[in-house]
Short mmCIF file of C-alpha atoms in Angstrom, two decimals:
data_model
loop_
_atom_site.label_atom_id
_atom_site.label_comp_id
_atom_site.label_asym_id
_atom_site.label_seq_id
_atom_site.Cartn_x
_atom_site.Cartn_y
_atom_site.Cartn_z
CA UNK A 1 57.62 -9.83 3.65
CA UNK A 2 54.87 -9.24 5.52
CA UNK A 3 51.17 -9.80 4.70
CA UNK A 4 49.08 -6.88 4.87
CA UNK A 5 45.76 -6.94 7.06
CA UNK A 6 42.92 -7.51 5.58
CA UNK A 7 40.13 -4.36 5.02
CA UNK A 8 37.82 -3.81 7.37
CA UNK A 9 33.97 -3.72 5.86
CA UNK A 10 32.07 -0.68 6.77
CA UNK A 11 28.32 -1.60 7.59
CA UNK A 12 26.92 1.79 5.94
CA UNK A 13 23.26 1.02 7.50
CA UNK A 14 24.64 1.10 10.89
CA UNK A 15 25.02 5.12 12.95
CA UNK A 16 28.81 4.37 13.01
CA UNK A 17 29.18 3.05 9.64
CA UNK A 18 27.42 6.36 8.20
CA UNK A 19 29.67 8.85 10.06
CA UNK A 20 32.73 6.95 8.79
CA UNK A 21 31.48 7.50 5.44
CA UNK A 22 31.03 10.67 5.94
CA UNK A 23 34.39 11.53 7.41
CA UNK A 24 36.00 9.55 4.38
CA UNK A 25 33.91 11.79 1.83
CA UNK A 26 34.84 14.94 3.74
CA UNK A 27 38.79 13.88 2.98
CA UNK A 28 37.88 12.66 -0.68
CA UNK A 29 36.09 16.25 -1.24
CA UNK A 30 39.36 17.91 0.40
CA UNK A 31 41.86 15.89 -2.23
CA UNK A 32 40.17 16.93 -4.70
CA UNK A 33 39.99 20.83 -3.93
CA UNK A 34 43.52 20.87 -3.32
CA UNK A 35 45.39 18.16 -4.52
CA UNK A 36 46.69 17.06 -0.83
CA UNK A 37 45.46 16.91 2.43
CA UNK A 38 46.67 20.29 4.48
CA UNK A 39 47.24 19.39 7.83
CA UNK A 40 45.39 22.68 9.34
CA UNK A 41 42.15 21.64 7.11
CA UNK A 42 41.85 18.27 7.97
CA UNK A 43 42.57 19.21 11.38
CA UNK A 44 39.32 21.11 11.50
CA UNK A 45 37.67 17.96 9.45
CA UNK A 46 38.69 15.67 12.42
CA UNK A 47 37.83 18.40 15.34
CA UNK A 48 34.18 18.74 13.75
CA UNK A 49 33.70 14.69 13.04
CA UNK A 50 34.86 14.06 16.38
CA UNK A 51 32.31 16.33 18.00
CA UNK A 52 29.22 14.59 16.89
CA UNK A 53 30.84 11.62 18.69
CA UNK A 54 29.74 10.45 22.42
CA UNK A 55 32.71 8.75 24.30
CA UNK A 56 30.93 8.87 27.11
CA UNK A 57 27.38 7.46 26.69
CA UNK A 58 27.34 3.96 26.14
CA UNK A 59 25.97 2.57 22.04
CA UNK A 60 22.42 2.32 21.93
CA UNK A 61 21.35 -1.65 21.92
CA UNK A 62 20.62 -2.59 18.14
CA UNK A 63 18.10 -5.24 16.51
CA UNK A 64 18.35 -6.38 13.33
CA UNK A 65 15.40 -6.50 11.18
CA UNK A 66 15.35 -8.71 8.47
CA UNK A 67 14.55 -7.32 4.67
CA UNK A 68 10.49 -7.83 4.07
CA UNK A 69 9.36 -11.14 2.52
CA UNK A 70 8.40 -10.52 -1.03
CA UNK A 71 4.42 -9.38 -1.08
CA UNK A 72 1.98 -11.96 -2.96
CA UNK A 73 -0.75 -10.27 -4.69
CA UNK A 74 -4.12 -11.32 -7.14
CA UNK A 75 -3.91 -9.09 -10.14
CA UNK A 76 -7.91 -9.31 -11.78
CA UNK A 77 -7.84 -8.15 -15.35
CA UNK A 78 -11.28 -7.36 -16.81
CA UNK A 79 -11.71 -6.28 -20.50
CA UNK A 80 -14.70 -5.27 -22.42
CA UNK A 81 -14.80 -3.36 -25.52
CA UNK A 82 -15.30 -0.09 -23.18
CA UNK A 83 -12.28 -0.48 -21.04
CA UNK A 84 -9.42 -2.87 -19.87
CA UNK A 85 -8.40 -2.92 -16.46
CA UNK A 86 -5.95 -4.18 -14.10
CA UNK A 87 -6.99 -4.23 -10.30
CA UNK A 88 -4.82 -6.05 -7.43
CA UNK A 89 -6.26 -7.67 -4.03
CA UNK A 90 -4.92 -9.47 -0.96
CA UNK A 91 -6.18 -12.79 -1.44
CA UNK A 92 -8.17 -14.56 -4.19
CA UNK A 93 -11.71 -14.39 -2.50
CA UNK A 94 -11.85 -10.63 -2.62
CA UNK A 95 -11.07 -10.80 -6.34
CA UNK A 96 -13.27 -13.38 -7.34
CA UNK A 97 -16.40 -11.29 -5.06
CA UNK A 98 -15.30 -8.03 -6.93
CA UNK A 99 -15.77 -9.65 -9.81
CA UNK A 100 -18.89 -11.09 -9.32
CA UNK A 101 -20.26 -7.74 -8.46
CA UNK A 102 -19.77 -6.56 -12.28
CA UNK A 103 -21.04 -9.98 -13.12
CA UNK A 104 -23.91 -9.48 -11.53
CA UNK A 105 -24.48 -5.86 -12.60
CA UNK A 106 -24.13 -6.51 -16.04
CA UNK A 107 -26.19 -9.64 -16.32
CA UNK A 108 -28.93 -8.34 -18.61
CA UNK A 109 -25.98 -8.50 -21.17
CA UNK A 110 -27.17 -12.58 -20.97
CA UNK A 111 -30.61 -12.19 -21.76
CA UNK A 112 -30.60 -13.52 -25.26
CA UNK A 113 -29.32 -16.79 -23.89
CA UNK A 114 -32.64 -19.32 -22.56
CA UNK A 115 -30.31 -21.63 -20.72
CA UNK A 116 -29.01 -18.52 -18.50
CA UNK A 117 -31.42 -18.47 -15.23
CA UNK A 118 -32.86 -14.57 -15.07
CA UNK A 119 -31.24 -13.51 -12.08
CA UNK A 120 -27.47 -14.43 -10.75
CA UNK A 121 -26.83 -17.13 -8.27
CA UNK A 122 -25.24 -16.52 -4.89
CA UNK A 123 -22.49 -17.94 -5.40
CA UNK A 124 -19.77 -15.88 -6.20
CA UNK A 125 -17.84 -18.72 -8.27
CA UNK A 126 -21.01 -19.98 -10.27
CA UNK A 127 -22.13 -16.73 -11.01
CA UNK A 128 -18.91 -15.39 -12.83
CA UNK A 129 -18.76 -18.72 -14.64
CA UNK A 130 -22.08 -18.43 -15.96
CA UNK A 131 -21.08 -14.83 -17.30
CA UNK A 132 -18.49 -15.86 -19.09
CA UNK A 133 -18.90 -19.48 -19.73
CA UNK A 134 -16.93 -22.18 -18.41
CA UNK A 135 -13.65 -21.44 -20.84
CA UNK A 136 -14.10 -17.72 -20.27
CA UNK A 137 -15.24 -17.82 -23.95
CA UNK A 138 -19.11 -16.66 -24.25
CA UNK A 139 -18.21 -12.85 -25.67
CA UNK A 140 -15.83 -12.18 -27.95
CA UNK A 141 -14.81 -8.98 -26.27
CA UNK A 142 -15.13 -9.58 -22.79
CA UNK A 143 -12.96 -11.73 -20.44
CA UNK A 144 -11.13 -11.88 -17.46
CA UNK A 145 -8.05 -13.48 -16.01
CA UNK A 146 -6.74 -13.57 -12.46
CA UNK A 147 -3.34 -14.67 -11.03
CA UNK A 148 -1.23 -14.82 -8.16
CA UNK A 149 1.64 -12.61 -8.61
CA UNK A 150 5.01 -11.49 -6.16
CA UNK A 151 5.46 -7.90 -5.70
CA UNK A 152 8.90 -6.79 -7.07
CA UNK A 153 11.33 -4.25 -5.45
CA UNK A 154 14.43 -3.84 -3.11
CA UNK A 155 14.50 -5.71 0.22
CA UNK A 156 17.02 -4.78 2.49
CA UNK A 157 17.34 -5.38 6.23
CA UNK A 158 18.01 -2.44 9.30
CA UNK A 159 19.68 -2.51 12.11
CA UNK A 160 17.30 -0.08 14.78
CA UNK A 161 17.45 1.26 18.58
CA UNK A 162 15.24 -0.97 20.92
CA UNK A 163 15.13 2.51 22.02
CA UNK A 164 12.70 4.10 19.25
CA UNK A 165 12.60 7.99 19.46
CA UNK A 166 11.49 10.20 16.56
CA UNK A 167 13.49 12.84 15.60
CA UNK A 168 14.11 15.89 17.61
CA UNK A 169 12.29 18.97 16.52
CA UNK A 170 15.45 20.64 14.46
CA UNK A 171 16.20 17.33 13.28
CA UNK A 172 12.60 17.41 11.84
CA UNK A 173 12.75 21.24 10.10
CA UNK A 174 15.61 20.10 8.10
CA UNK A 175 14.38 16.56 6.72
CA UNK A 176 10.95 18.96 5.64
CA UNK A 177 13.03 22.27 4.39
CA UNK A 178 14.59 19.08 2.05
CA UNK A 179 11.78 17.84 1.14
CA UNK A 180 11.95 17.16 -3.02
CA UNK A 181 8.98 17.25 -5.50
CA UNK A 182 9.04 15.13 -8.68
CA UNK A 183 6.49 16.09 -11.36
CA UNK A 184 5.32 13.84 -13.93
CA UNK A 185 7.93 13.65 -16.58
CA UNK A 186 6.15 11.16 -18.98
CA UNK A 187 3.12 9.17 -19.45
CA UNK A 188 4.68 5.85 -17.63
CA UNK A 189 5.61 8.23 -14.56
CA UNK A 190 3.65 9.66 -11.72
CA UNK A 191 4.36 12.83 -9.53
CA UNK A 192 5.52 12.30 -6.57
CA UNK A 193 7.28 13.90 -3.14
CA UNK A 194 10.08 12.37 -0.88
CA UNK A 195 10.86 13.89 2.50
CA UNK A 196 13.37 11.79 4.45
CA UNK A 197 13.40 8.43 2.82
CA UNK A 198 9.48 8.47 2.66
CA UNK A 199 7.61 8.56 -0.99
CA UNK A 200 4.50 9.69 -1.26
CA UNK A 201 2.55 9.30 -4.49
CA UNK A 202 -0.33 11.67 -5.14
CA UNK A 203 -1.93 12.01 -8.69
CA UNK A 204 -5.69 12.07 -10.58
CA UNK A 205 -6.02 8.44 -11.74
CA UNK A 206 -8.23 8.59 -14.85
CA UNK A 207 -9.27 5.19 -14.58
CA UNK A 208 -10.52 4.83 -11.30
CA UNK A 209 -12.20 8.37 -11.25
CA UNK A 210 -10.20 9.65 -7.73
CA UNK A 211 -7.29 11.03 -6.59
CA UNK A 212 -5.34 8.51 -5.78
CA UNK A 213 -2.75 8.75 -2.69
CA UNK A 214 -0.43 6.23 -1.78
CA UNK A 215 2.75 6.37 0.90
CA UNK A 216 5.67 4.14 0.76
CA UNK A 217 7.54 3.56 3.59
CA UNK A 218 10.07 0.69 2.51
CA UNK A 219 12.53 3.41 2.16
CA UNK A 220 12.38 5.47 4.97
CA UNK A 221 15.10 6.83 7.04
CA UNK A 222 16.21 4.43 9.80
CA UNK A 223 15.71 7.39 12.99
CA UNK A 224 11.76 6.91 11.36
CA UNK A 225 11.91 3.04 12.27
CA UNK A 226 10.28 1.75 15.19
CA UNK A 227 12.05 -1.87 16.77
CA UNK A 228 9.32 -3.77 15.56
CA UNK A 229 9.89 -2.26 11.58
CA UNK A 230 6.60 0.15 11.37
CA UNK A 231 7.19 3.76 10.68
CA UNK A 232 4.92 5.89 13.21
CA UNK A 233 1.90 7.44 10.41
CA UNK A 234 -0.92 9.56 10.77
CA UNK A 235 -3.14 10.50 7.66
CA UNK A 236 -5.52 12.79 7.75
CA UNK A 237 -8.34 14.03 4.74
CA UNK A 238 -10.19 17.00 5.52
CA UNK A 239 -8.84 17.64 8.91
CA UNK A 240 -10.78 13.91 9.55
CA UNK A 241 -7.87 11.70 11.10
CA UNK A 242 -8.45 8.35 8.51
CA UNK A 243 -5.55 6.54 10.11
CA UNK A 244 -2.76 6.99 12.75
CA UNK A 245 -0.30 4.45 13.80
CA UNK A 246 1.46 7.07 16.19
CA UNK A 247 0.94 5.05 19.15
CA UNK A 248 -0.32 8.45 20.75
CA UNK A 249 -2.98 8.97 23.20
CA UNK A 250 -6.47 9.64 22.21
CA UNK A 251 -5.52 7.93 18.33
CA UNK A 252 -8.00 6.21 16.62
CA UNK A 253 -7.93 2.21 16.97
CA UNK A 254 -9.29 0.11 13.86
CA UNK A 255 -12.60 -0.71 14.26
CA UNK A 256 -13.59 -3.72 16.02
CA UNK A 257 -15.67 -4.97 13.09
CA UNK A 258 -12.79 -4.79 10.48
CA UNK A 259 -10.49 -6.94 12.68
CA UNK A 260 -12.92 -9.56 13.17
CA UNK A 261 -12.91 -9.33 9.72
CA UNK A 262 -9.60 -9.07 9.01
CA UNK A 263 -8.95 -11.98 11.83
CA UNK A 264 -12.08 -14.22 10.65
CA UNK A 265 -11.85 -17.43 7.88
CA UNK A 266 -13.95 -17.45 5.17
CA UNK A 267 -16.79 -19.44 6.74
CA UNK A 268 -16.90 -17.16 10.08
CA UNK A 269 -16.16 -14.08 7.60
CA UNK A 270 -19.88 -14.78 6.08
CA UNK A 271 -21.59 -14.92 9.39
CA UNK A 272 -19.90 -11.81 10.76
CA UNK A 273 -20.72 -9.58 7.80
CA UNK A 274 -24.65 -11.45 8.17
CA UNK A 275 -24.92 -10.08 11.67
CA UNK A 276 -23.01 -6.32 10.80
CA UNK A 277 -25.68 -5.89 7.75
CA UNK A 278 -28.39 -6.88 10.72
CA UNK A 279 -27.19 -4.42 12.85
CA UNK A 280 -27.07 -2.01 10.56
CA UNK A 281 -23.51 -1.88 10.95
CA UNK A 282 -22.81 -2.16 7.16
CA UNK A 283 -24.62 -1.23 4.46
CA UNK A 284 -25.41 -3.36 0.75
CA UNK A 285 -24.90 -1.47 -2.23
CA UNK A 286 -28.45 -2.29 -4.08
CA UNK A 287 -26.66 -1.47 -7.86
CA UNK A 288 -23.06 -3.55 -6.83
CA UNK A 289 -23.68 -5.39 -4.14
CA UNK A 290 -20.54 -4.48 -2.30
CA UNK A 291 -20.34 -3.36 1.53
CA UNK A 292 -19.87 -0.13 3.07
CA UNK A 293 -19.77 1.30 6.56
CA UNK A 294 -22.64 2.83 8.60
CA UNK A 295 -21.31 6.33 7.78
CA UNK A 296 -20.49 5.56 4.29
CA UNK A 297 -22.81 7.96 2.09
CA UNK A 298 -22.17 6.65 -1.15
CA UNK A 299 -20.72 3.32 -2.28
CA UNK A 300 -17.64 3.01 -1.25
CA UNK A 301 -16.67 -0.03 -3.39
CA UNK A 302 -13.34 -0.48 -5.48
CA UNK A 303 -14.87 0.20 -8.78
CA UNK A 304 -16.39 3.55 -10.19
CA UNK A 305 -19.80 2.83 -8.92
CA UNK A 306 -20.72 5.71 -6.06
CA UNK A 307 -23.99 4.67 -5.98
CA UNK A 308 -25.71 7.27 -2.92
CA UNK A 309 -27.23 5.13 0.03
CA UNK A 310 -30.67 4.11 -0.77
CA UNK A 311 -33.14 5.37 1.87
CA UNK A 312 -34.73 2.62 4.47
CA UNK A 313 -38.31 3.10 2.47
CA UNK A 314 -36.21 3.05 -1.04
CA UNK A 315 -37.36 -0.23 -2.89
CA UNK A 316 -33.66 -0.62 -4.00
CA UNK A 317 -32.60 -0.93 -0.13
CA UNK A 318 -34.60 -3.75 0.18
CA UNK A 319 -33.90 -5.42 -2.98
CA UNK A 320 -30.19 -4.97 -1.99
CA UNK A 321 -31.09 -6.02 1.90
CA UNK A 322 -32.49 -9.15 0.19
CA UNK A 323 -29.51 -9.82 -2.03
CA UNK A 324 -27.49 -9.79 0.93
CA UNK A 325 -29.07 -12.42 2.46
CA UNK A 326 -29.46 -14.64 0.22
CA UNK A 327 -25.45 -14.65 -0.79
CA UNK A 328 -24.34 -14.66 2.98
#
């Protein structure tokens, strides 16, 4: 007796691996129509599979890459008796500096305490310990907490082209004409669209104030991958291109001040932003104290405040000027 062969595994992330499937599904769908497999119709199954095969032109060279590390996040929670929020950042310095800009916009709420100095310190650290006390227990009602936390969610690796080329034209109508729109079905959901692997989220967020936007690209279609994992994006608001990632000619590039930024330690990070502020190449919010671009007319900080841009003769622009300073 004989010992069978064992199966053969079908890699269904792979170009070859998907039109197997798809011939095998073809056959299932015919079984269960007719209860057999009629030569003449899976005849025509096999002549149209076989078509969308290339004999002659050689497999495009593949690269594997690997599923995404896990992200690492801060998660700041800040409560009050007015609200109780949940905000996440990129590293633990940004968190601790947003909240020291509600520290230090709230600190007449310290005023009945004589061992609290009347203005906040620099320092981002011994200002929001002040606030709240060295346990985090001076109010009653107010507190905050801040943790490191991984990011959740499916990580699976792709095998690409070297050879990246977007989809053809045609290819392109039919991924949009199936493009499919989820509304909000409850309160713990959020509307959202998919068109060819690609979610975007796009919904009024009551507790920032904004519409919020946000594009996931973990899940997009493989022919969307680029050899190097990126998906080609180009976002525009108001016909004003805010980012593109196209790799086209004449796209915008990221600003040289945000990737010496971006690039810069924390010590070289406080010198950088000293010299932008000189230059007038960033602006201090006088009622937050957080930074915005040249162009920026209001604050464009992470919280609600939207404070407009104080004018150069506007007493608040140079308390805010000074401020700056004297942190950096």
């Amino acid at each position: 007796m004989s010992t069978p062969e064992p199966k053969t595994p079908v890699d269904r992330n792979t170009p070859m691996g998907k039109t197997l499937v798809t011939l095998h599904q073809q056959l299932i769908d015919l079984e269960e129509r007719t209860g057999e497999w009629p030569g003449a119709a899976v005849a025509d199954i096999l002549g149209g599979w076989l078509e969308h095969l290339d004999f002659a032109t050689p497999p495009p060279a593949l690269t594997r890459i690997p599923p995404r590390a896990p992200g690492r996040v801060w998660l700041l929670r800040r409560w009050d008796s007015d609200e109780d929020r949940v905000l996440p950042f990129t590293d633990e310095g940004l968190a601790r500096a947003e909240l020291a800009r509600h520290v230090r916009a709230h600190w007449t709420n310290l005023r009945s305490h004589e061992d609290i100095p009347p203005h906040p310190p620099a320092d981002d650290r011994e200002a929001v310990e002040l606030y709240y006390g060295h346990d985090c227990d001076r109010f009653s009602d107010e507190g905050f907490s801040l943790h490191r936390a991984t990011v959740q969610g499916p990580r699976l690796g792709r095998l690409v082209p070297l050879t990246f080329a977007f989809p053809a034209p045609d290819a392109c109508e039919q991924a949009n004409r199936s493009t499919v729109f989820h509304p909000q079905s409850d309160e713990n959901d959020l509307p959202w669209s998919e068109v060819d692997g690609i979610l975007v989220f796009a919904y009024l967020d009551p507790e920032l104030g904004a519409v919020q936007v946000s594009v996931h690209l973990d899940t997009a279609s493989d022919r969307l991958v680029r050899p190097d994992g990126t998906v080609p994006l180009r976002v525009t608001v108001q016909d004003a291109v805010v980012l593109d990632d196209s790799g086209t000619e004449g796209a915008p590039r990221e600003a040289v001040l945000d990737q010496l930024l971006s690039a810069a330690d924390a010590g070289s990070r406080q010198a950088i932003r000293a010299a932008a502020l000189a230059a007038g190449l960033l602006w201090n919010c006088p009622a937050c104290h957080g930074d915005n671009p040249a162009s920026a007319a209001c604050c464009e900080g992470p919280g609600p405040c939207r404070k407009p841009r104080p004018t150069a003769g506007d007493p608040a622009a140079r308390a805010g000027a000074k401020a700056s300073r004297t942190s950096s």
